[in-house]
């Protein structure tokens, strides 16, 4: 059989001789391929020695964009020094960092035109300190607000605080002086009906009247500043422009149809998960959604779990805040809405954007409200002082309970400690997590914006500081308009909002005939379950 086996041996020998060569090629391929891929990846990622744009971001010795002098600012009184001062108490609270970047803003496109449109004005009445006002103010600068009209008293009116605020471009500070009160005593609203139900009552009612009178003056000042929109906002509230491109309030309002006079922002309420919150803007991320942003079945189906034994779904108000176009005959309609003397405003309600209301976020909010009001802690007397039920309950507890009892009540009624309930309400959509404001304010703090604002004002010499404060006080007369509503003449009366003195005023006629206006819109609680069951009794479960 040699003839048969010879070819087989030849083929076997050829295969054995080519085997090592094939294996070597496979091994070489497996070695070279990963090296080639790694080299290719390195080439793609290599920056060729060019500087990373993020590393070239302005250092914190430079000014935040928008902080240059402007016609609406008063920074000419202050030094441009921006070196943080470790001796500043407020700087310590607000924090500072040597980090040269705004980590949250890298890659964003901001519009810092000399004449941005639309121009947005926010007005507020506040007695807060810098640790609250500065984050609130610069956050709204980031989202596109151009002008701030701050009616200050208490802590906010102290020279060390107001000097910092006056140094920020776009900010006007108006003090509650005797002259201001005399001008507001001449307002036409005292002889009209829409705000009369709030006159001469203490605490929250007095504040409501004061806010309305300040808003009336702010309309004229906003118009003089060239503003297109005006918003009244408290310093414990942040605008959340959800649904707008680039998180821009300016973009949100520019998309509003031209025939719309007023835009309503439903409010979300902070739901704290700890009892030791110090800085609500950066420590709170969970919010309870507004009724207007929820399906009715979800809202009422989970009403009891979302309320937790409190008088209402929200602790405080639930009817949102609004932005109004600055136009002739515009007037406030309470702190939450605007109106017009000549027409009923065309109003729309936003479906995504909201006001984030950080209410009772700190344990100290219980006592601070108590300290601002001298009412008796009885169920009957608190009705004279507070509009909302929870405010009344909180005032009574803060006035009558021990520190330990107050803390227990706060945990039971305000703090959301049950993680399972929180998770359920988050899954059902009652609660939501919102982190963007926290990220923005953290970025501003880490970039030294707040500390620089404080230290720039503190660097002013004592003589120059005293001179500037005198100028600021004298300037109030020019800031406060003589005519507090478009198309009206002032009344000469002498009144006080708190209700101790009132001189007789001549009942005026508007356009030669009396006009009866609907009452101002109160801070209203959200719809209650009882109201729903009265409307739909078939849903009552025994």
Coordinates of C-alpha atoms in Angstrom, one line a residue:
X1 CA 0.0 0.0 0.0
X2 CA 2.9 2.4 -0.3
X3 CA 1.3 4.0 -3.2
X4 CA -1.7 4.9 -1.2
X5 CA 0.1 6.2 1.9
X6 CA 2.7 8.3 0.2
X7 CA 0.3 11.2 -0.8
X8 CA -1.1 11.2 2.7
X9 CA 2.3 11.5 4.3
X10 CA 3.2 14.3 1.8
X11 CA 0.1 16.3 2.8
X12 CA 0.7 15.8 6.4
X13 CA 4.2 17.0 6.1
X14 CA 3.1 20.1 4.2
X15 CA 0.5 20.9 6.9
X16 CA 3.0 20.5 9.7
X17 CA 5.5 22.8 8.0
X18 CA 2.8 25.6 7.4
X19 CA 1.3 25.3 10.9
X20 CA 3.9 27.4 12.8
X21 CA 3.7 30.1 10.1
X22 CA -0.1 30.4 10.4
X23 CA -0.1 30.5 14.2
X24 CA 2.5 33.2 14.1
X25 CA 0.4 35.4 11.9
X26 CA -2.6 35.0 14.1
X27 CA -0.6 35.9 17.2
X28 CA 0.9 38.9 15.4
X29 CA -2.6 40.1 14.4
X30 CA -3.9 39.7 17.9
X31 CA -1.0 41.8 19.2
X32 CA -1.0 44.5 16.6
X33 CA -4.8 45.1 16.5
X34 CA -5.2 46.3 20.1
X35 CA -2.1 48.4 19.8
X36 CA -3.5 50.0 16.6
X37 CA -6.8 50.7 18.3
X38 CA -5.2 52.2 21.3
X39 CA -3.0 54.4 19.1
X40 CA -6.1 55.5 17.2
X41 CA -8.0 56.4 20.4
X42 CA -5.0 58.3 21.6
X43 CA -4.9 60.4 18.4
X44 CA -8.6 61.1 18.7
X45 CA -8.3 62.4 22.3
X46 CA -4.9 64.2 21.9
X47 CA -5.4 68.0 22.1
X48 CA -2.1 68.7 20.4
X49 CA -0.9 70.9 23.3
X50 CA -3.8 73.4 22.8
X51 CA -5.3 74.9 26.0
X52 CA -8.6 73.5 27.2
X53 CA -11.2 76.3 26.9
X54 CA -12.4 75.5 30.4
X55 CA -9.0 76.2 31.8
X56 CA -9.0 79.7 30.3
X57 CA -12.3 80.7 32.1
X58 CA -12.0 84.0 33.9
X59 CA -10.5 83.8 37.3
X60 CA -12.4 85.1 40.3
X61 CA -10.4 88.3 40.3
X62 CA -12.5 89.2 37.2
X63 CA -16.1 90.3 37.3
X64 CA -19.0 88.0 36.7
X65 CA -20.6 88.8 33.2
X66 CA -23.1 91.6 33.6
X67 CA -21.5 93.2 36.6
X68 CA -20.0 96.1 34.7
X69 CA -21.3 99.6 35.4
X70 CA -24.7 100.3 33.8
X71 CA -27.2 103.1 33.7
X72 CA -29.4 101.1 36.1
X73 CA -26.7 100.4 38.6
X74 CA -25.0 102.4 41.3
X75 CA -21.6 100.8 41.3
X76 CA -19.7 104.0 40.7
X77 CA -19.7 104.5 44.5
X78 CA -17.7 101.4 45.1
X79 CA -14.2 100.1 44.6
X80 CA -13.5 97.4 41.9
X81 CA -11.4 95.4 44.3
X82 CA -12.6 91.8 44.4
X83 CA -10.2 90.2 46.9
X84 CA -12.2 88.1 49.3
X85 CA -12.1 89.1 53.0
X86 CA -12.0 86.5 55.6
X87 CA -13.3 88.9 58.1
X88 CA -16.7 89.3 56.4
X89 CA -19.4 87.4 58.3
X90 CA -21.6 87.3 55.2
X91 CA -18.8 86.2 53.0
X92 CA -18.3 83.3 55.4
X93 CA -21.9 82.3 55.2
X94 CA -22.1 82.6 51.4
X95 CA -18.7 80.9 50.8
X96 CA -15.9 81.6 48.5
X97 CA -13.5 79.5 46.5
X98 CA -10.3 80.0 44.6
X99 CA -11.8 77.9 41.7
X100 CA -11.5 79.9 38.5
X101 CA -14.4 78.3 36.7
X102 CA -18.2 78.2 36.6
X103 CA -18.5 74.4 36.3
X104 CA -22.2 74.5 35.6
X105 CA -22.0 77.1 32.7
X106 CA -19.2 75.6 30.6
X107 CA -20.4 75.5 27.0
X108 CA -23.5 77.5 27.6
X109 CA -24.4 80.4 25.3
X110 CA -25.4 83.5 27.2
X111 CA -26.9 86.6 25.6
X112 CA -25.2 89.7 27.1
X113 CA -26.2 92.2 24.5
X114 CA -26.1 95.9 25.5
X115 CA -29.9 96.1 24.9
X116 CA -31.3 92.6 25.7
X117 CA -34.9 91.9 24.8
X118 CA -37.3 91.5 26.4
X119 CA -36.1 93.4 29.5
X120 CA -37.4 91.8 32.7
X121 CA -37.9 93.6 36.0
X122 CA -38.3 91.8 39.4
X123 CA -39.6 93.8 42.3
X124 CA -39.7 92.7 45.9
X125 CA -40.3 93.9 49.5
X126 CA -37.7 92.3 51.8
X127 CA -36.1 92.5 55.2
X128 CA -33.8 89.5 54.6
X129 CA -30.0 89.5 54.9
X130 CA -27.3 89.1 52.2
X131 CA -27.1 85.4 52.7
X132 CA -30.6 85.1 51.2
X133 CA -30.8 88.1 48.9
X134 CA -27.5 87.6 46.9
X135 CA -28.1 84.0 45.8
X136 CA -31.7 85.0 44.9
X137 CA -30.6 88.0 43.0
X138 CA -27.7 86.5 41.0
X139 CA -29.7 83.3 40.2
X140 CA -32.3 85.5 38.5
X141 CA -29.5 87.5 36.7
X142 CA -28.3 84.2 35.2
X143 CA -31.8 83.3 33.8
X144 CA -32.2 86.7 32.2
X145 CA -33.6 89.3 34.6
X146 CA -32.1 92.8 33.9
X147 CA -33.6 95.1 36.6
X148 CA -34.2 94.6 40.3
X149 CA -36.3 97.0 42.4
X150 CA -35.7 96.2 46.1
X151 CA -38.0 97.9 48.7
X152 CA -36.0 97.2 51.8
X153 CA -36.4 97.5 55.6
X154 CA -35.1 95.7 58.6
X155 CA -31.9 93.8 58.0
X156 CA -32.0 94.6 54.3
X157 CA -32.0 98.3 55.0
X158 CA -28.8 98.2 57.1
X159 CA -26.0 100.2 55.5
X160 CA -23.6 97.2 55.4
X161 CA -26.3 95.2 53.4
X162 CA -27.8 97.9 51.2
X163 CA -24.4 99.2 50.2
X164 CA -23.6 95.8 48.7
X165 CA -27.0 95.7 46.9
X166 CA -26.5 99.2 45.5
X167 CA -23.1 98.2 44.1
X168 CA -24.6 95.5 41.8
X169 CA -25.5 96.7 38.3
X170 CA -29.2 96.7 37.6
X171 CA -30.3 97.0 41.3
X172 CA -32.2 99.9 42.8
X173 CA -32.7 100.0 46.5
X174 CA -35.7 101.9 47.9
X175 CA -35.8 102.5 51.7
X176 CA -39.0 102.7 53.7
X177 CA -38.5 106.3 54.8
X178 CA -41.0 108.8 56.0
X179 CA -41.0 110.4 52.6
X180 CA -41.8 107.1 50.9
X181 CA -44.7 106.5 53.3
X182 CA -46.0 110.0 52.6
X183 CA -45.9 109.4 48.9
X184 CA -47.7 106.1 49.2
X185 CA -50.3 107.7 51.4
X186 CA -51.3 109.7 48.3
X187 CA -52.0 106.6 46.2
X188 CA -55.3 106.4 44.5
X189 CA -55.9 102.9 46.0
X190 CA -57.0 104.3 49.3
X191 CA -60.2 105.5 47.7
X192 CA -60.8 102.4 45.6
X193 CA -62.4 99.1 46.7
X194 CA -60.1 96.4 45.4
X195 CA -57.6 96.5 48.3
X196 CA -59.9 98.0 51.0
X197 CA -60.6 94.7 52.7
X198 CA -56.9 94.7 53.8
X199 CA -56.6 98.2 55.2
X200 CA -55.8 98.8 58.9
X201 CA -55.1 95.2 59.8
X202 CA -51.9 93.9 61.3
X203 CA -49.2 91.4 60.3
X204 CA -49.8 89.6 56.9
X205 CA -52.6 91.9 56.0
X206 CA -50.4 95.0 56.5
X207 CA -47.6 93.3 54.5
X208 CA -50.1 92.6 51.7
X209 CA -51.0 96.3 51.5
X210 CA -47.4 97.3 51.7
X211 CA -46.4 95.0 48.9
X212 CA -49.2 96.3 46.7
X213 CA -48.2 99.9 47.2
X214 CA -44.6 99.0 46.5
X215 CA -45.7 97.2 43.3
X216 CA -47.6 100.3 42.2
X217 CA -44.5 102.4 42.4
X218 CA -42.4 99.7 40.8
X219 CA -44.6 99.8 37.7
X220 CA -43.6 103.4 37.0
X221 CA -39.9 102.7 37.8
X222 CA -39.9 99.6 35.6
X223 CA -41.4 101.6 32.7
X224 CA -38.8 104.3 33.2
X225 CA -36.1 101.7 33.1
X226 CA -37.4 100.4 29.7
X227 CA -38.6 97.0 31.1
X228 CA -41.0 95.0 29.0
X229 CA -42.2 92.6 31.8
X230 CA -42.5 93.1 35.6
X231 CA -42.7 90.3 38.2
X232 CA -43.3 90.5 41.9
X233 CA -41.4 87.9 43.8
X234 CA -40.4 87.3 47.4
X235 CA -36.8 86.5 48.3
X236 CA -37.7 82.9 49.3
X237 CA -38.9 82.2 45.8
X238 CA -37.1 81.3 42.6
X239 CA -38.4 81.3 39.1
X240 CA -38.1 77.9 37.4
X241 CA -38.2 78.5 33.6
X242 CA -38.9 74.9 32.7
X243 CA -39.7 74.4 29.0
X244 CA -37.5 77.3 27.8
X245 CA -34.4 76.8 25.7
X246 CA -31.2 77.2 27.6
X247 CA -33.1 77.6 30.9
X248 CA -33.8 81.2 30.0
X249 CA -36.7 83.3 31.4
X250 CA -36.0 85.8 28.7
X251 CA -36.6 83.2 26.0
X252 CA -39.7 81.9 27.9
X253 CA -41.3 85.4 27.9
X254 CA -40.2 86.2 24.3
X255 CA -42.2 83.3 23.1
X256 CA -45.5 84.6 24.7
X257 CA -47.9 85.8 22.1
X258 CA -48.1 89.6 21.8
X259 CA -51.8 89.8 22.7
X260 CA -51.1 88.2 26.2
X261 CA -50.9 90.7 29.0
X262 CA -50.2 88.4 32.0
X263 CA -48.4 85.1 32.4
X264 CA -49.2 83.0 35.5
X265 CA -46.5 80.8 37.0
X266 CA -48.0 78.0 39.2
X267 CA -46.0 77.6 42.4
X268 CA -44.3 74.4 43.7
X269 CA -43.6 74.2 47.4
X270 CA -40.4 73.0 49.0
X271 CA -40.7 69.7 50.9
X272 CA -37.7 69.4 53.2
X273 CA -36.3 66.0 54.3
X274 CA -34.2 67.2 57.2
X275 CA -34.8 69.5 60.2
X276 CA -31.4 71.2 60.0
X277 CA -31.6 73.0 56.7
X278 CA -29.4 76.2 56.8
X279 CA -29.4 77.2 53.1
X280 CA -32.7 76.2 51.4
X281 CA -31.6 77.2 47.9
X282 CA -28.7 74.7 47.9
X283 CA -30.0 72.0 50.3
X284 CA -33.6 71.4 49.1
X285 CA -34.3 69.4 46.0
X286 CA -37.8 67.9 46.6
X287 CA -40.9 70.0 45.7
X288 CA -44.6 69.3 45.8
X289 CA -46.2 70.1 42.5
X290 CA -49.0 72.5 42.0
X291 CA -52.6 71.4 41.4
X292 CA -52.4 73.0 37.9
X293 CA -49.6 70.7 36.9
X294 CA -51.2 67.5 38.0
X295 CA -54.0 65.2 36.8
X296 CA -57.1 65.8 38.9
X297 CA -57.3 62.1 39.8
X298 CA -53.7 62.0 41.0
X299 CA -54.1 65.2 43.1
X300 CA -57.3 64.2 44.9
X301 CA -56.5 60.5 45.0
X302 CA -53.3 61.1 47.0
X303 CA -54.5 64.3 48.8
X304 CA -54.5 62.9 52.3
X305 CA -51.0 61.4 52.0
X306 CA -49.7 64.6 50.4
X307 CA -51.3 66.7 53.2
X308 CA -50.3 64.7 56.2
X309 CA -52.9 66.3 58.5
X310 CA -52.1 69.9 57.6
X311 CA -55.0 72.3 56.9
X312 CA -54.3 72.3 53.1
X313 CA -52.3 70.5 50.4
X314 CA -49.7 73.3 50.5
X315 CA -48.5 74.8 53.8
X316 CA -49.0 78.3 52.4
X317 CA -50.3 79.7 49.2
X318 CA -51.0 77.7 46.0
X319 CA -52.2 80.2 43.4
X320 CA -48.8 81.1 42.0
X321 CA -47.2 84.4 41.0
X322 CA -47.5 86.3 37.7
X323 CA -45.5 88.4 35.2
X324 CA -47.2 91.4 33.5
X325 CA -46.4 93.4 30.4
X326 CA -45.4 96.9 31.3
X327 CA -48.2 99.0 29.7
X328 CA -50.4 102.0 30.4
X329 CA -52.9 101.7 33.3
X330 CA -51.3 98.6 34.7
X331 CA -51.8 98.2 38.4
X332 CA -51.1 95.5 41.0
X333 CA -54.0 93.2 42.1
X334 CA -52.4 92.0 45.3
X335 CA -49.0 90.4 45.6
X336 CA -49.9 87.5 43.3
X337 CA -51.5 89.2 40.3
X338 CA -51.6 92.3 38.1
X339 CA -54.6 94.1 36.6
X340 CA -55.4 97.1 34.4
X341 CA -57.6 100.1 35.1
X342 CA -58.9 100.1 31.5
X343 CA -59.3 96.4 30.6
X344 CA -59.4 92.9 31.9
X345 CA -55.9 91.5 31.1
X346 CA -55.6 88.6 28.7
X347 CA -54.0 85.9 30.9
X348 CA -52.3 82.5 30.3
X349 CA -51.1 79.9 32.7
X350 CA -47.7 78.2 32.0
X351 CA -47.8 74.4 31.8
X352 CA -44.2 73.7 32.7
X353 CA -42.5 76.7 34.3
X354 CA -43.1 77.4 37.9
X355 CA -42.2 79.4 41.0
X356 CA -40.2 77.4 43.6
X357 CA -41.4 78.5 47.0
X358 CA -39.0 77.7 49.8
X359 CA -41.5 78.1 52.7
X360 CA -40.9 77.0 56.3
X361 CA -37.7 75.4 55.0
X362 CA -35.8 76.3 58.2
X363 CA -36.8 75.6 61.8
X364 CA -36.1 79.2 62.6
X365 CA -38.9 80.2 60.2
X366 CA -41.3 79.4 63.0
X367 CA -39.9 81.9 65.4
X368 CA -39.1 84.5 62.8
X369 CA -42.8 84.8 61.8
X370 CA -43.7 84.9 65.5
X371 CA -41.2 87.7 66.2
X372 CA -42.6 89.9 63.4
X373 CA -46.2 89.9 64.7
X374 CA -47.6 91.0 68.0
X375 CA -51.0 89.2 67.8
X376 CA -52.3 87.1 70.6
X377 CA -51.8 83.4 70.1
X378 CA -55.5 82.5 70.1
X379 CA -57.5 81.0 67.3
X380 CA -59.7 84.1 67.1
X381 CA -57.0 86.7 67.2
X382 CA -54.7 85.1 64.6
X383 CA -57.5 85.4 62.1
X384 CA -56.9 89.2 62.2
X385 CA -53.2 88.7 61.5
X386 CA -52.8 85.7 59.1
X387 CA -54.6 84.9 55.9
X388 CA -53.7 81.2 55.6
X389 CA -54.5 78.4 58.1
X390 CA -51.0 77.0 58.5
X391 CA -49.5 80.4 59.3
X392 CA -52.1 80.7 62.1
X393 CA -51.3 77.2 63.5
X394 CA -47.5 77.9 63.2
X395 CA -47.8 81.2 65.0
X396 CA -49.8 79.7 67.9
X397 CA -47.3 76.8 68.3
X398 CA -44.3 79.2 68.2
X399 CA -45.9 81.4 70.8
X400 CA -47.1 78.8 73.3
X401 CA -44.9 75.7 73.0
X402 CA -41.5 74.8 74.4
X403 CA -38.5 74.4 72.1
X404 CA -38.9 70.6 72.3
X405 CA -42.6 70.8 71.5
X406 CA -42.0 73.1 68.6
X407 CA -39.3 70.8 67.2
X408 CA -41.7 67.8 67.5
X409 CA -44.4 69.7 65.7
X410 CA -42.0 70.8 63.0
X411 CA -40.9 67.3 62.3
X412 CA -44.5 66.0 62.3
X413 CA -46.0 68.7 60.1
X414 CA -43.2 70.0 57.9
X415 CA -40.3 67.6 57.5
X416 CA -40.8 64.6 55.2
X417 CA -38.9 61.9 57.0
X418 CA -40.7 58.8 55.7
X419 CA -38.6 57.7 52.7
X420 CA -41.2 55.2 51.5
X421 CA -44.0 57.8 51.4
X422 CA -41.6 60.2 49.6
X423 CA -40.7 57.6 47.0
X424 CA -44.4 56.8 46.4
X425 CA -45.3 60.5 45.9
X426 CA -42.3 61.0 43.7
X427 CA -43.4 58.0 41.5
X428 CA -46.9 59.2 41.3
X429 CA -45.8 62.7 40.3
X430 CA -47.1 64.6 43.4
X431 CA -43.5 65.3 44.3
X432 CA -40.6 66.1 41.9
X433 CA -36.9 66.5 42.2
X434 CA -35.4 69.8 40.9
X435 CA -31.6 70.3 41.0
X436 CA -30.9 73.1 38.5
X437 CA -31.3 76.1 40.9
X438 CA -29.0 74.3 43.4
X439 CA -26.4 73.7 40.6
X440 CA -26.5 77.3 39.5
X441 CA -26.2 78.8 43.0
X442 CA -23.4 76.4 43.9
X443 CA -21.6 77.5 40.7
X444 CA -22.0 81.1 41.6
X445 CA -20.8 80.5 45.2
X446 CA -17.8 78.5 44.1
X447 CA -16.8 81.1 41.6
X448 CA -16.7 83.8 44.3
X449 CA -19.4 86.0 42.9
X450 CA -21.2 86.5 46.3
X451 CA -18.0 87.1 48.2
X452 CA -16.7 89.5 45.6
X453 CA -19.9 91.5 45.8
X454 CA -19.5 91.9 49.5
X455 CA -15.8 92.6 49.6
X456 CA -16.0 95.1 46.7
X457 CA -18.5 97.2 48.7
X458 CA -16.5 96.8 52.0
X459 CA -13.4 98.1 50.3
X460 CA -14.9 101.6 50.1
X461 CA -13.3 104.1 52.5
X462 CA -15.3 105.2 55.5
X463 CA -15.6 108.8 54.2
X464 CA -16.6 107.7 50.7
X465 CA -19.1 105.2 52.1
X466 CA -20.8 107.8 54.3
X467 CA -21.0 110.2 51.4
X468 CA -22.4 107.6 49.1
X469 CA -25.1 106.5 51.7
X470 CA -26.1 110.2 52.0
X471 CA -26.5 110.4 48.2
X472 CA -28.5 107.1 48.2
X473 CA -30.9 108.4 50.9
X474 CA -31.4 111.6 49.0
X475 CA -31.8 109.8 45.7
X476 CA -35.0 108.1 47.1
X477 CA -37.0 111.1 46.2
X478 CA -36.1 110.7 42.5
X479 CA -36.6 107.0 42.6
X480 CA -40.1 107.2 43.9
X481 CA -42.5 108.4 41.2
X482 CA -44.8 111.3 41.9
X483 CA -47.6 109.7 40.1
X484 CA -47.9 106.1 41.3
X485 CA -50.2 104.9 38.5
X486 CA -50.2 105.7 34.8
X487 CA -52.8 108.3 34.0
X488 CA -53.6 109.2 37.6
X489 CA -53.1 112.2 39.9
X490 CA -52.0 111.6 43.5
X491 CA -54.4 112.1 46.5
X492 CA -53.3 114.2 49.4
X493 CA -54.0 112.0 52.4
X494 CA -52.2 110.9 55.5
X495 CA -52.6 107.2 56.2
X496 CA -50.9 104.2 57.8
X497 CA -51.3 100.6 56.5
X498 CA -51.3 99.1 60.0
X499 CA -54.5 100.9 60.9
X500 CA -54.0 103.4 63.7
X501 CA -54.4 106.8 61.9
X502 CA -56.4 107.9 58.9
X503 CA -57.3 111.4 57.8
X504 CA -60.5 112.0 55.8
X505 CA -59.9 112.0 52.1
X506 CA -62.1 113.3 49.3
X507 CA -63.7 110.4 47.4
X508 CA -62.4 110.9 43.9
X509 CA -63.9 110.0 40.6
X510 CA -62.0 108.2 37.9
X511 CA -62.9 109.3 34.4
X512 CA -65.9 111.2 35.9
X513 CA -67.7 108.1 37.2
X514 CA -67.2 105.7 40.1
X515 CA -65.6 102.3 39.3
X516 CA -66.1 99.3 41.5
X517 CA -63.2 96.8 41.2
X518 CA -63.1 93.2 42.2
X519 CA -61.2 92.6 45.4
X520 CA -57.5 91.9 45.1
X521 CA -56.5 88.3 44.7
X522 CA -55.4 86.8 48.0
X523 CA -52.7 84.2 48.6
X524 CA -55.0 81.3 48.2
X525 CA -54.7 77.7 49.3
X526 CA -54.9 75.0 46.6
X527 CA -58.2 73.2 46.1
X528 CA -59.2 71.0 49.1
X529 CA -60.5 67.5 49.2
X530 CA -63.7 68.8 50.9
X531 CA -64.4 71.1 48.0
X532 CA -63.9 68.2 45.6
X533 CA -66.2 65.9 47.5
X534 CA -68.9 68.6 47.6
X535 CA -68.7 68.8 43.9
X536 CA -68.5 65.1 43.3
X537 CA -70.3 63.4 46.3
X538 CA -70.4 60.1 44.5
X539 CA -66.6 59.8 45.2
X540 CA -67.1 59.7 49.0
X541 CA -65.8 56.4 50.4
X542 CA -67.4 55.3 53.7

